[in-house]
C-alpha positions as a printed NumPy array, in Angstrom:
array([[ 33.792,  27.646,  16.451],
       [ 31.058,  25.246,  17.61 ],
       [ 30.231,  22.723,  15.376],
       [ 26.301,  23.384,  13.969],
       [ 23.786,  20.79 ,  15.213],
       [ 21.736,  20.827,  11.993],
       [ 22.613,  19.643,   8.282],
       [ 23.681,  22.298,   5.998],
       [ 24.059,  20.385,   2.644],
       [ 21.354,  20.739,  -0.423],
       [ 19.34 ,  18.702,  -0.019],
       [ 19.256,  17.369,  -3.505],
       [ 23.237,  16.644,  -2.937],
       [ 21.929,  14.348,   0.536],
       [ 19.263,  12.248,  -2.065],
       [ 22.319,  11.49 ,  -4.264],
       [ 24.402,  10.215,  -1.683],
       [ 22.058,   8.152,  -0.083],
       [ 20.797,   6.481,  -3.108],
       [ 24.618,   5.754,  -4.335],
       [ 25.891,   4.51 ,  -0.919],
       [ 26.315,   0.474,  -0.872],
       [ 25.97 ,   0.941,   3.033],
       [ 23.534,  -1.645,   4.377],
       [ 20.967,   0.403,   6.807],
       [ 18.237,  -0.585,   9.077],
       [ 15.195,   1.514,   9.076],
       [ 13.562,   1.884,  12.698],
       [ 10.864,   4.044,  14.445],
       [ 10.589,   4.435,  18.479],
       [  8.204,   6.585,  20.696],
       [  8.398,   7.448,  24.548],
       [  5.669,   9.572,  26.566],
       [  8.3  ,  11.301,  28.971],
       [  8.782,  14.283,  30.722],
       [ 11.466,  16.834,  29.294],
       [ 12.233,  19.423,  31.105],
       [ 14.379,  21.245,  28.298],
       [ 13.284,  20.17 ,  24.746],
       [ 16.339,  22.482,  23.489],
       [ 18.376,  20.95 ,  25.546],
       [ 17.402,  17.603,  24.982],
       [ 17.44 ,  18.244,  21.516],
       [ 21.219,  19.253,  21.155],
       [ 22.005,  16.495,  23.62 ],
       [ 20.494,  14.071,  20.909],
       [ 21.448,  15.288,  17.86 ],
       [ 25.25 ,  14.957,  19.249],
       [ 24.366,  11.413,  20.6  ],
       [ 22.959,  10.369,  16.967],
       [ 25.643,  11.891,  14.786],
       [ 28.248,  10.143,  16.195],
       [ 26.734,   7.101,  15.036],
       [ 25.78 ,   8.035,  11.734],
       [ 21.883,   8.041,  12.392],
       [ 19.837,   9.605,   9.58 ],
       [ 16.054,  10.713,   9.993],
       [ 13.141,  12.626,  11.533],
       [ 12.826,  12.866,  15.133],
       [ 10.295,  14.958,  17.223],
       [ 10.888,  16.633,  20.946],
       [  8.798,  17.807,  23.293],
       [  8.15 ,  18.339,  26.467],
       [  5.853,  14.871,  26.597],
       [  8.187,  12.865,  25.062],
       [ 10.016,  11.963,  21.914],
       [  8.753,  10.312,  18.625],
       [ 11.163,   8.843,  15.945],
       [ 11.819,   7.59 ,  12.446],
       [ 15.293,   6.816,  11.874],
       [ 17.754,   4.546,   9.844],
       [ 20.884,   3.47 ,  11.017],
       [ 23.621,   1.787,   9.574],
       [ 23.821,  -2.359,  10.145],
       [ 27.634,  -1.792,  11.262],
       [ 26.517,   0.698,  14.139],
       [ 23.486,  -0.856,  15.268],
       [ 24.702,  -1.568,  19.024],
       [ 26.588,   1.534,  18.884],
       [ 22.916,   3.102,  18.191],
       [ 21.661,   1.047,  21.103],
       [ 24.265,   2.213,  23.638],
       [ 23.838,   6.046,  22.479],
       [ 20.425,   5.498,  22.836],
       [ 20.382,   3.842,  26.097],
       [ 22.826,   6.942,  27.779],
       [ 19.08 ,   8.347,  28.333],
       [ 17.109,   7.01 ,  31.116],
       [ 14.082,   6.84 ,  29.476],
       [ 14.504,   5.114,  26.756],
       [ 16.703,   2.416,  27.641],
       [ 14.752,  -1.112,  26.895],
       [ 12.12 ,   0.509,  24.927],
       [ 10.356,  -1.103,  21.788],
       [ 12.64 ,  -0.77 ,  18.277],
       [  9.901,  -1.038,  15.877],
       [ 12.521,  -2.36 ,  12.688],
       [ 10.705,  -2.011,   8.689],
       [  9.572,  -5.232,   7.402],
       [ 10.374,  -4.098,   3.822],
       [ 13.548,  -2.289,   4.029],
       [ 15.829,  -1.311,   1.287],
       [ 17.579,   1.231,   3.563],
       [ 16.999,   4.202,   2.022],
       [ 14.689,   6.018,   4.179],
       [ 15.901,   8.816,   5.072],
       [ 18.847,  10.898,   3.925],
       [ 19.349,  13.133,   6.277],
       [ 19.164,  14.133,  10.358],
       [ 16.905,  16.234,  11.646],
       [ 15.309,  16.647,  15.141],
       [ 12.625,  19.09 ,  15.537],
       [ 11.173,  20.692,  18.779],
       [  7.431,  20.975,  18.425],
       [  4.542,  20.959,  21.121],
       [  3.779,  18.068,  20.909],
       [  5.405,  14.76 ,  19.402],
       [  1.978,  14.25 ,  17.467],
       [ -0.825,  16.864,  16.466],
       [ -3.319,  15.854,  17.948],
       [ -5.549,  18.686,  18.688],
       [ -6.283,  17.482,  22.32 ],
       [ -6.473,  19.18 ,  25.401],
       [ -4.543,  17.036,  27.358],
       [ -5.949,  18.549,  30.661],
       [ -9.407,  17.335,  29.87 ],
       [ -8.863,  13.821,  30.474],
       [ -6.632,  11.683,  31.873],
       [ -3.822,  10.635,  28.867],
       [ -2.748,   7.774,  30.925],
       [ -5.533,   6.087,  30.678],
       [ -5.466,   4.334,  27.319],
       [ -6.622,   0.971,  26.189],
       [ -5.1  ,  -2.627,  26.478],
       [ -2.46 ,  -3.468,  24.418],
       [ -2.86 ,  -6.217,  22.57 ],
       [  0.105,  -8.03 ,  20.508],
       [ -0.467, -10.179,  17.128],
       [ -2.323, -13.143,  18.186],
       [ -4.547, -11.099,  20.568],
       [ -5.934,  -8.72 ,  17.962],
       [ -6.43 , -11.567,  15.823],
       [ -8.655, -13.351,  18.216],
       [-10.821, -10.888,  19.498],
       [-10.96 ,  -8.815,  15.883],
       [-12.323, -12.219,  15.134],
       [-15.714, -11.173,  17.278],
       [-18.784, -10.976,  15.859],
       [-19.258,  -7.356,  17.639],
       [-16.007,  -6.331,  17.169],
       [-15.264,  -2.849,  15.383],
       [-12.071,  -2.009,  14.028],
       [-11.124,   1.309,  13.677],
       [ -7.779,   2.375,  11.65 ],
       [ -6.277,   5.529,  13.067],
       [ -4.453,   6.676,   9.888],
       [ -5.517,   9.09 ,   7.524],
       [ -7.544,   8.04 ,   4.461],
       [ -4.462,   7.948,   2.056],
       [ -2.893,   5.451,   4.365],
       [ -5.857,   3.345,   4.652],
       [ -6.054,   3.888,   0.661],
       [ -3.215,   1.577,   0.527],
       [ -3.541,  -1.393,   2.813],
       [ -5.875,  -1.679,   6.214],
       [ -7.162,  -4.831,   8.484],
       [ -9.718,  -6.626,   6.937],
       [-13.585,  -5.011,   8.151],
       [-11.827,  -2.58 ,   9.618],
       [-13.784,   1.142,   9.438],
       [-11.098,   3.496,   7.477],
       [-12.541,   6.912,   8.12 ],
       [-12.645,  10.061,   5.717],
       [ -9.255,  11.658,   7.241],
       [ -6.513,  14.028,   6.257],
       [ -5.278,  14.917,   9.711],
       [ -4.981,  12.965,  12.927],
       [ -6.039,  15.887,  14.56 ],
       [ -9.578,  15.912,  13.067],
       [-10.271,  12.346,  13.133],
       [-10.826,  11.811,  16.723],
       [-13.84 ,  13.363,  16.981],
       [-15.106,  12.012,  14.174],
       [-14.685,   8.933,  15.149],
       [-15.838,   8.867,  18.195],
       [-19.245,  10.668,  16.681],
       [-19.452,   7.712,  14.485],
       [-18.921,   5.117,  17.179],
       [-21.895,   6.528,  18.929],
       [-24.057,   3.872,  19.259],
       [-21.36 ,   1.594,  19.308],
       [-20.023,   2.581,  23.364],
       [-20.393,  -0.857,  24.758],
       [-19.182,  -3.234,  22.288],
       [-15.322,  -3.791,  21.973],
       [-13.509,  -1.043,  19.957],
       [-10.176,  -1.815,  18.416],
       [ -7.79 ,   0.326,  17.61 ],
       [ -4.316,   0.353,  15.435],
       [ -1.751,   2.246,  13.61 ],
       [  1.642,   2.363,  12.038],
       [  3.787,   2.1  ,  15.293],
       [  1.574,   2.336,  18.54 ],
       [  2.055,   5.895,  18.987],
       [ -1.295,   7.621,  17.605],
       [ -3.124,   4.969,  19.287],
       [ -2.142,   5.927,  22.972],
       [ -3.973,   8.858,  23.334],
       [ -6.338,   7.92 ,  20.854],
       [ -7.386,   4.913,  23.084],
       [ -7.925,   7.188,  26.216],
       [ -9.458,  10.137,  24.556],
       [-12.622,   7.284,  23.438],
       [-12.486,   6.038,  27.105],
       [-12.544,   9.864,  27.732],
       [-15.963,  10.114,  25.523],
       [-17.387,   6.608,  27.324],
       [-16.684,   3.661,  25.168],
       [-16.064,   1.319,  27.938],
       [-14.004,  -2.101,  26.273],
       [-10.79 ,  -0.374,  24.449],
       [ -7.874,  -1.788,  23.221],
       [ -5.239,  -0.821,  20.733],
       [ -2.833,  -2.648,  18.684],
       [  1.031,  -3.047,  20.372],
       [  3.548,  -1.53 ,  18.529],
       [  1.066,  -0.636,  15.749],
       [  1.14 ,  -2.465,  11.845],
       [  4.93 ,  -3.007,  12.005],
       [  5.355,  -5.001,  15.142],
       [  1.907,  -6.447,  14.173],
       [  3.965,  -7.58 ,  10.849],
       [  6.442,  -8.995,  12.409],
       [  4.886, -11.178,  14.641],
       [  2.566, -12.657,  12.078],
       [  5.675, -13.758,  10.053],
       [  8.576, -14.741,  13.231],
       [  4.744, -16.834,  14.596],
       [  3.101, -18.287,  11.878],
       [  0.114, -15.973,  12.732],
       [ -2.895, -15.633,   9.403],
       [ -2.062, -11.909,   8.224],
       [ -5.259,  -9.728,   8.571],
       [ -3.961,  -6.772,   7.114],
       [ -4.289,  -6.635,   3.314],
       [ -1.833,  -3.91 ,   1.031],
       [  0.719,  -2.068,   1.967],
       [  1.363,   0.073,   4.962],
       [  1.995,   3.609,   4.317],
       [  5.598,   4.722,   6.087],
       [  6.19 ,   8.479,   6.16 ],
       [ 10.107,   8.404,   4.847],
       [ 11.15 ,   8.077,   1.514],
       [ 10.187,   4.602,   0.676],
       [  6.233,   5.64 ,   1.267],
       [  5.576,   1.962,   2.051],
       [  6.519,  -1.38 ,   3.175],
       [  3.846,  -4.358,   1.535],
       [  2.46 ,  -6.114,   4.432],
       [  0.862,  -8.535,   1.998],
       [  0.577,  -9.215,  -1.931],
       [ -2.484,  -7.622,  -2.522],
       [ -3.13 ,  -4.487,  -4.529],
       [ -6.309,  -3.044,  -3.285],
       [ -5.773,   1.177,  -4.555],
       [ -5.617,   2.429,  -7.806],
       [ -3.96 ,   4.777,  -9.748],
       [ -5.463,   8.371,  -9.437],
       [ -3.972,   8.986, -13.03 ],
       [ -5.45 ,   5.907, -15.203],
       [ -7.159,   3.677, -12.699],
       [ -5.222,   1.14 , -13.309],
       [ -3.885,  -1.281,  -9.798],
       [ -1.489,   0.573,  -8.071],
       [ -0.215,   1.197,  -4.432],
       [  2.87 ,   3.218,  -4.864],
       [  2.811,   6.685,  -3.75 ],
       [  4.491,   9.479,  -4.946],
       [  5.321,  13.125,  -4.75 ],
       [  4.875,  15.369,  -7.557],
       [  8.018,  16.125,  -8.986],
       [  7.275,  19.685,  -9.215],
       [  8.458,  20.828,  -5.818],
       [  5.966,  23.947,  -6.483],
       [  3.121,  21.189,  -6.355],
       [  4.716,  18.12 ,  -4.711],
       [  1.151,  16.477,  -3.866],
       [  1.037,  13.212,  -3.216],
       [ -0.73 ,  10.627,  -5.346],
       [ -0.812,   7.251,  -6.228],
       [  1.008,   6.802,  -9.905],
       [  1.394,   3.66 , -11.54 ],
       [  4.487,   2.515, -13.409],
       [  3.031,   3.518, -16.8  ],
       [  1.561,   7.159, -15.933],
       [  5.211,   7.706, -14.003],
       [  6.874,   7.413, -17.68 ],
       [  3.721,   9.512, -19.343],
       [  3.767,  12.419, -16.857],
       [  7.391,  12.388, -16.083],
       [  6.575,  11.435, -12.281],
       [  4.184,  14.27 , -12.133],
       [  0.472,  14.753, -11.444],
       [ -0.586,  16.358, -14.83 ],
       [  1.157,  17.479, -17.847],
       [  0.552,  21.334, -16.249],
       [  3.581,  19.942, -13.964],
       [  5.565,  18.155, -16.267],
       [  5.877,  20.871, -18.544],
       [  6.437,  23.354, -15.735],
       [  9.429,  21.244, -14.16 ],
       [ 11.397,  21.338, -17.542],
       [ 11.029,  25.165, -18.462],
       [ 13.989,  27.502, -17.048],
       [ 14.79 ,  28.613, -13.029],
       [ 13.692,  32.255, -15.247],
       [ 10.658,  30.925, -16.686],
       [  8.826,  29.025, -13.847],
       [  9.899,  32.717, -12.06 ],
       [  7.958,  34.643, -14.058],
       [  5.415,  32.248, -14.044],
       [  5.185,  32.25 , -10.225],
       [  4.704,  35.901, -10.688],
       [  1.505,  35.372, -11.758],
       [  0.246,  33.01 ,  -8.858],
       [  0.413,  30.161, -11.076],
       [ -1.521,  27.075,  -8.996],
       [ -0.833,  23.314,  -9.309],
       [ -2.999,  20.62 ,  -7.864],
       [ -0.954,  20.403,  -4.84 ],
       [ -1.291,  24.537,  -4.213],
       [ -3.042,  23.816,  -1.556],
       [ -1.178,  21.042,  -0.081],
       [ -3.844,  18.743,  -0.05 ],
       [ -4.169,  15.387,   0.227],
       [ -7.427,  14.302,  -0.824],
       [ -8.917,  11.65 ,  -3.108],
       [ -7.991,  13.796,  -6.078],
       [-11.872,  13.76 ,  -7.326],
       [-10.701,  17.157,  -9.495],
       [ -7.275,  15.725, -10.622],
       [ -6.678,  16.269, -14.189],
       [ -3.209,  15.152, -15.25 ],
       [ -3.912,  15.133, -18.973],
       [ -4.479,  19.447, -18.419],
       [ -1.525,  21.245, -20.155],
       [  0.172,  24.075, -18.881],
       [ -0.985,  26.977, -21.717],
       [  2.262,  28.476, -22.073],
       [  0.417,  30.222, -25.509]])
């Protein structure tokens, strides 16, 4: 019987056994535009490749390319590399390794086949994709961010930005990637001849971004190499002044890596200074907020006490509850500023 190229333990059991292994990890996220043929394919090939190795995390196929978050374990590192490198394209591509790493990222593999290796919501036959802006490592962004005309423009979505940013830099209203560029460039407008410069976490939502606003006419674009966590750790390996202030959101379990000492977000709970996200606890909610130490121990690591109460009642009587639609503040899976959040609002079980 052929062994199954997907995990099939609870997930809760995988959480456990990460956070009680003493086996040092490294936490690293790659990208490649490429073209695959056979995503399936690819994907199998992959998953075999990574196992091997012991690689744990979330990796996207398709057919333009691959996107990855992974962590790997310090003892296998070249082992990693020369799996890695048995595929044409990405042998001698950037590693982008975390800055704040504790190694616990991810606790699982899994390697998805989607349309696309980010949502985007372009029609890539409507402009040329290849056609992004200059790349510009550490010391270059610094310089010419340093222009009087100058715009900065974070890529991320507003609860990134929330976080930590560049300094002046325009952090648009965002939940989605997708719906940002657009917006963006409708904002930039009037802005078409000045120097626009972009960034993200790793690079990757800034290459099509880049072209898509040479696409709409903005004629001097450029775009941060390797994104806020090369940026990072070039600033600290060069001496370079840090320009981003907070902490950079990271999408694996660690929700963040602090970039600098500031706190600049708050808690959506109390209000008090806070930058560490969280999910809701309640996995029939599970929005994510910001929650300070002190509102973690009052709600129980939920948003509200509607949640709180809800996670400690009975597998029978959050059932019959769901029976009658019950909804949460993440029902709707959204990740707004959490204007209507109400986490002192009770369940009314009477």
């Amino acid at each position: 019987m052929a062994k199954p190229l997907f995990n099939r333990v609870d997930r809760k059991v995988l959480l456990e056994r990460m956070k009680n292994s003493p086996e040092p990890r490294r936490t690293i996220s790659f990208y490649k535009y490429a073209k695959i043929g056979n995503p399936q394919i690819f994907r199998d090939h992959l998953y075999l490749l990574f196992e091997k190795v012991n690689v744990l995390g979330r990796i996207y196929i398709a057919r333009e390319g691959i996107n990855a978050q992974i962590s790997v374990p310090e003892a296998n590192l070249e082992n990693f590399i020369q799996a890695k490198d048995e595929i044409i394209f990405l042998q001698n591509i950037r590693l982008n390794f975390a800055i704040e790493d504790d190694g616990q990222s991810f606790f699982k593999l899994l390697i998805k086949v989607r349309n696309k290796i980010v949502a985007d919501g372009l029609d890539d036959q409507a402009f040329d994709v290849t056609n992004s802006g200059v790349h510009l490592n550490a010391n270059e962004f610094n310089q010419l961010s340093s222009q009087e005309n100058a715009v900065i423009v974070d890529m991320r979505n507003h609860y990134e930005s929330e976080v930590g940013h560049f300094k002046n830099a325009i952090t648009p209203e965002v939940v989605t990637f997708r719906e940002s560029l657009p917006i963006i460039a409708d904002l930039l407008a009037e802005k078409k001849d000045q120097p626009i410069l972009m960034y993200c976490t790793g690079g990757i939502r800034c290459e099509k971004a880049s072209a898509y606003m040479k696409y709409r006419g903005f004629k001097d674009v450029y775009q941060l190499n390797g994104g806020i966590i090369e940026y990072a750790r070039q600033v600290k390996s060069e001496g370079l002044e840090n320009k981003f202030v907070g902490k950079n959101f990271v999408f694996d379990e660690r929700l963040g890596e602090k970039i600098s000492d500031e706190i600049i977000s708050r808690c959506h709970q109390c209000g008090s200074p806070s930058d560490q996200h969280t999910n809701c606890m309640n996995d029939h909610c599970h929005i994510l907020f910001i929650q300070c130490a002190s509102c973690a121990n009052k709600y129980e690591k939920c948003c509200s006490n509607k949640c709180a109460e809800y996670y400690k009642l009975t597998e029978e009587e959050k059932q019959k509850l769901q029976e009658q639609n019950i909804k949460f503040n993440g029902s709707g899976f959204s990740k707004g500023r959490y204007k209507a959040l109400k986490p002192d609002q009770g369940l009314n079980l009477h």
